[in-house]
Coordinates of C-alpha atoms in Angstrom, one line a residue:
X1 CA 17.8 -30.7 -11.0
X2 CA 19.9 -27.7 -11.9
X3 CA 22.9 -30.0 -12.2
X4 CA 21.2 -32.5 -14.4
X5 CA 19.7 -29.6 -16.5
X6 CA 23.3 -28.4 -17.1
X7 CA 24.3 -31.9 -18.3
X8 CA 26.1 -32.9 -15.1
X9 CA 25.6 -36.5 -14.3
X10 CA 23.7 -37.0 -11.0
X11 CA 22.8 -40.1 -9.0
X12 CA 20.1 -39.5 -6.4
X13 CA 19.9 -42.1 -3.7
X14 CA 16.7 -41.8 -1.7
X15 CA 16.5 -43.8 1.5
X16 CA 13.5 -41.9 2.8
X17 CA 11.1 -41.6 -0.2
X18 CA 10.2 -43.9 -3.0
X19 CA 11.6 -43.1 -6.5
X20 CA 8.1 -42.2 -7.9
X21 CA 7.4 -39.8 -5.1
X22 CA 10.7 -38.1 -5.7
X23 CA 10.0 -37.9 -9.4
X24 CA 6.6 -36.3 -8.8
X25 CA 8.3 -33.6 -6.7
X26 CA 10.9 -33.0 -9.5
X27 CA 8.2 -32.7 -12.1
X28 CA 6.4 -30.1 -10.1
X29 CA 9.7 -28.2 -10.0
X30 CA 10.2 -28.5 -13.7
X31 CA 6.7 -27.4 -14.5
X32 CA 7.0 -24.2 -12.4
X33 CA 8.2 -21.2 -14.5
X34 CA 8.5 -18.8 -11.6
X35 CA 4.8 -17.7 -11.7
X36 CA 2.7 -20.6 -12.8
X37 CA 3.0 -24.4 -12.8
X38 CA 1.4 -27.6 -11.5
X39 CA 1.2 -27.9 -7.7
X40 CA 2.9 -31.0 -6.3
X41 CA -0.3 -32.0 -4.5
X42 CA -2.2 -32.0 -7.7
X43 CA 0.4 -34.3 -9.3
X44 CA 0.4 -36.6 -6.3
X45 CA -3.4 -36.9 -6.3
X46 CA -3.6 -37.0 -10.1
X47 CA -6.1 -34.1 -9.9
X48 CA -5.0 -32.1 -13.0
X49 CA -6.6 -30.6 -16.0
X50 CA -5.7 -31.1 -19.7
X51 CA -3.1 -28.2 -19.8
X52 CA -1.5 -29.4 -16.5
X53 CA -1.3 -32.9 -17.9
X54 CA 0.4 -31.6 -21.0
X55 CA 3.0 -29.8 -18.8
X56 CA 3.6 -33.0 -16.8
X57 CA 4.2 -35.0 -19.9
X58 CA 6.6 -32.5 -21.2
X59 CA 8.4 -32.4 -17.8
X60 CA 8.6 -36.2 -17.8
X61 CA 10.1 -36.3 -21.3
X62 CA 12.6 -33.6 -20.3
X63 CA 13.8 -35.6 -17.2
X64 CA 14.3 -38.7 -19.4
X65 CA 16.9 -36.8 -21.5
X66 CA 18.9 -35.6 -18.5
X67 CA 21.8 -37.6 -17.0
X68 CA 19.8 -38.2 -13.9
X69 CA 19.4 -41.6 -12.2
X70 CA 17.3 -42.2 -9.1
X71 CA 17.8 -45.2 -6.7
X72 CA 15.4 -45.9 -3.8
X73 CA 16.8 -49.0 -1.9
X74 CA 14.8 -50.0 1.1
X75 CA 18.0 -50.1 3.1
X76 CA 21.6 -49.7 2.3
X77 CA 25.0 -49.9 3.9
X78 CA 27.8 -47.5 3.2
X79 CA 29.9 -50.1 1.3
X80 CA 26.9 -51.1 -0.9
X81 CA 26.4 -47.4 -1.7
X82 CA 30.0 -47.2 -2.8
X83 CA 29.4 -50.2 -5.1
X84 CA 26.2 -48.6 -6.5
X85 CA 28.2 -45.5 -7.3
X86 CA 30.8 -47.5 -9.1
X87 CA 28.2 -49.4 -11.1
X88 CA 26.2 -46.3 -12.0
X89 CA 29.3 -44.5 -13.1
X90 CA 30.2 -47.4 -15.4
X91 CA 26.7 -47.6 -16.8
X92 CA 26.4 -43.8 -17.4
X93 CA 29.8 -43.8 -19.1
X94 CA 28.5 -46.5 -21.6
X95 CA 25.6 -44.0 -22.3
X96 CA 28.0 -41.2 -23.0
X97 CA 27.4 -39.6 -19.6
X98 CA 29.7 -38.7 -16.8
X99 CA 28.6 -39.2 -13.2
X100 CA 29.8 -36.2 -11.2
X101 CA 27.4 -35.8 -8.2
X102 CA 25.9 -38.3 -5.8
X103 CA 23.1 -37.1 -3.5
X104 CA 22.2 -39.2 -0.5
X105 CA 18.9 -38.6 1.4
X106 CA 19.9 -38.9 4.1
X107 CA 23.1 -39.8 5.9
X108 CA 21.7 -41.2 9.2
X109 CA 19.6 -43.8 7.2
X110 CA 22.7 -45.4 5.9
X111 CA 23.9 -48.4 7.9
X112 CA 27.4 -49.1 9.0
X113 CA 29.0 -52.2 7.5
X114 CA 30.2 -53.4 10.9
X115 CA 28.1 -53.7 14.1
X116 CA 28.8 -50.7 16.3
X117 CA 28.2 -50.0 19.9
X118 CA 26.4 -46.7 19.4
X119 CA 24.6 -44.6 16.8
X120 CA 27.4 -42.1 17.1
X121 CA 30.0 -44.7 16.0
X122 CA 27.7 -45.9 13.2
X123 CA 27.3 -42.4 11.8
X124 CA 31.0 -41.7 12.1
X125 CA 31.8 -44.9 10.1
X126 CA 29.3 -44.0 7.4
X127 CA 30.7 -40.5 7.2
X128 CA 34.3 -41.8 6.7
X129 CA 33.2 -44.3 4.1
X130 CA 31.4 -41.6 2.1
X131 CA 34.5 -39.5 2.2
X132 CA 36.6 -42.4 0.9
X133 CA 34.1 -43.2 -1.8
X134 CA 34.0 -39.6 -3.1
X135 CA 37.8 -39.6 -3.4
X136 CA 38.1 -43.1 -5.0
X137 CA 35.3 -42.6 -7.5
X138 CA 36.1 -38.9 -8.2
X139 CA 32.6 -37.7 -7.5
X140 CA 31.1 -35.1 -5.2
X141 CA 28.9 -36.7 -2.6
X142 CA 26.2 -34.4 -1.2
X143 CA 24.8 -36.1 1.9
X144 CA 21.7 -34.6 3.6
X145 CA 21.8 -34.9 7.4
X146 CA 19.5 -34.4 10.3
X147 CA 20.0 -31.7 12.9
X148 CA 19.4 -32.2 16.6
X149 CA 16.5 -30.6 18.4
X150 CA 18.6 -27.9 20.1
X151 CA 18.0 -25.5 17.2
X152 CA 14.3 -25.3 18.1
X153 CA 15.1 -24.2 21.6
X154 CA 17.0 -21.1 20.6
X155 CA 15.5 -17.7 19.7
X156 CA 17.6 -17.6 16.6
X157 CA 16.7 -20.8 14.7
X158 CA 19.5 -20.6 12.2
X159 CA 21.5 -23.8 12.3
X160 CA 25.2 -24.0 13.4
X161 CA 27.8 -26.7 13.0
X162 CA 27.1 -27.9 16.6
X163 CA 23.6 -28.8 15.5
X164 CA 24.7 -31.7 13.3
X165 CA 23.1 -34.7 14.8
X166 CA 24.9 -37.8 16.3
X167 CA 28.5 -37.1 15.3
X168 CA 31.2 -34.4 15.0
X169 CA 32.7 -36.7 12.4
X170 CA 30.4 -35.3 9.8
X171 CA 31.8 -31.8 10.3
X172 CA 35.3 -33.2 10.3
X173 CA 34.9 -35.1 7.0
X174 CA 32.9 -32.6 5.1
X175 CA 34.6 -30.3 2.7
X176 CA 31.6 -28.0 2.8
X177 CA 28.7 -27.8 5.2
X178 CA 25.6 -26.0 3.9
X179 CA 22.5 -25.3 6.0
X180 CA 19.1 -24.3 4.8
X181 CA 16.9 -22.0 6.8
X182 CA 13.4 -20.6 6.3
X183 CA 12.1 -18.2 8.9
X184 CA 8.6 -18.6 7.6
X185 CA 8.7 -22.3 8.7
X186 CA 8.9 -21.2 12.3
X187 CA 6.6 -18.2 12.1
X188 CA 3.8 -20.4 10.7
X189 CA 4.1 -22.6 13.8
X190 CA 3.2 -19.7 16.1
X191 CA -0.3 -19.3 17.4
X192 CA -0.6 -15.9 19.0
X193 CA -3.7 -15.1 21.1
X194 CA -3.5 -11.4 20.7
X195 CA -5.1 -9.9 17.6
X196 CA -2.3 -7.3 17.5
X197 CA 0.3 -10.0 17.6
X198 CA -1.5 -12.0 14.9
X199 CA -1.5 -9.0 12.6
X200 CA 2.2 -8.4 13.2
X201 CA 2.9 -12.1 12.6
X202 CA 1.0 -11.9 9.3
X203 CA 3.1 -8.9 8.3
X204 CA 6.3 -10.7 9.1
X205 CA 5.2 -13.8 7.1
X206 CA 4.4 -11.6 4.1
X207 CA 8.0 -10.3 4.1
X208 CA 9.7 -13.8 4.3
X209 CA 7.1 -16.3 3.0
X210 CA 9.1 -17.2 -0.1
X211 CA 12.6 -16.6 1.3
X212 CA 15.1 -19.3 1.9
X213 CA 18.7 -18.8 3.2
X214 CA 21.7 -20.9 2.3
X215 CA 24.2 -20.8 5.1
X216 CA 27.7 -22.0 4.3
X217 CA 29.1 -22.8 7.7
X218 CA 32.2 -24.6 6.6
X219 CA 34.2 -24.5 3.3
X220 CA 37.6 -26.2 3.3
X221 CA 38.9 -24.3 0.3
X222 CA 37.0 -21.0 0.4
X223 CA 35.0 -18.5 2.3
X224 CA 31.9 -19.1 4.3
X225 CA 28.8 -16.9 4.1
X226 CA 25.0 -16.7 3.5
X227 CA 23.0 -16.4 0.3
X228 CA 19.3 -16.1 -0.3
X229 CA 16.8 -17.5 -2.8
X230 CA 13.1 -17.8 -3.3
X231 CA 11.2 -20.9 -2.1
X232 CA 7.8 -22.0 -3.5
X233 CA 6.6 -24.9 -1.4
X234 CA 3.5 -25.7 -3.4
X235 CA 5.7 -26.4 -6.4
X236 CA 8.7 -27.9 -4.6
X237 CA 10.8 -25.3 -6.2
X238 CA 13.7 -23.0 -5.3
X239 CA 14.6 -20.1 -7.6
X240 CA 17.3 -17.5 -7.6
X241 CA 16.6 -14.2 -5.9
X242 CA 16.3 -12.5 -9.3
X243 CA 13.5 -14.8 -10.5
X244 CA 10.0 -13.4 -9.9

């Protein structure tokens, strides 16, 4: 949303959620001002008051003005995605917009064009096709990807490059690999029996409940590192560390 708000053309290809579900999450984000907003659950259940309805209508009108296009194909191959990018870029150009970023949610749901012997080979082919499409169409492709379960077995849950699921080809092809990490997600899963441990857990949660880390594990033409921001799950929103 930050890209579209800055007048950067975006195509969001959702292979996991329907377009209307994604739009509802986006509206919850737009309605949130850092303190108040309309919770995503309220939007999804259409359980809103008059003021919240006004906010939602304003958010919807705002989204319509942005160079943001959402596609939600039931299934898609890598080559069909390349064709969709080409068509969307041409259509946006006719509207005076310039497609710069394509977001794919998520990479493992894209099908290979040719029948492969294994899932690893399929993901590798998809990764190579996306790399070629980004170069040919002169767009940045941001492909979300699943991680393997190994991260949940470690004491430190922060993801590493080796956690990329199915294929090392993803790491090889990507110019940048960015991981998201929320310590609160794992703390909330704990169920301590000791009252003392429960109290300590609540204290830890209070310190990191709205914290999200962005871990840049690979950057072909720059430095790697970690940054932090604030996460507000009820509003599907991420804000900079300076926003309160």
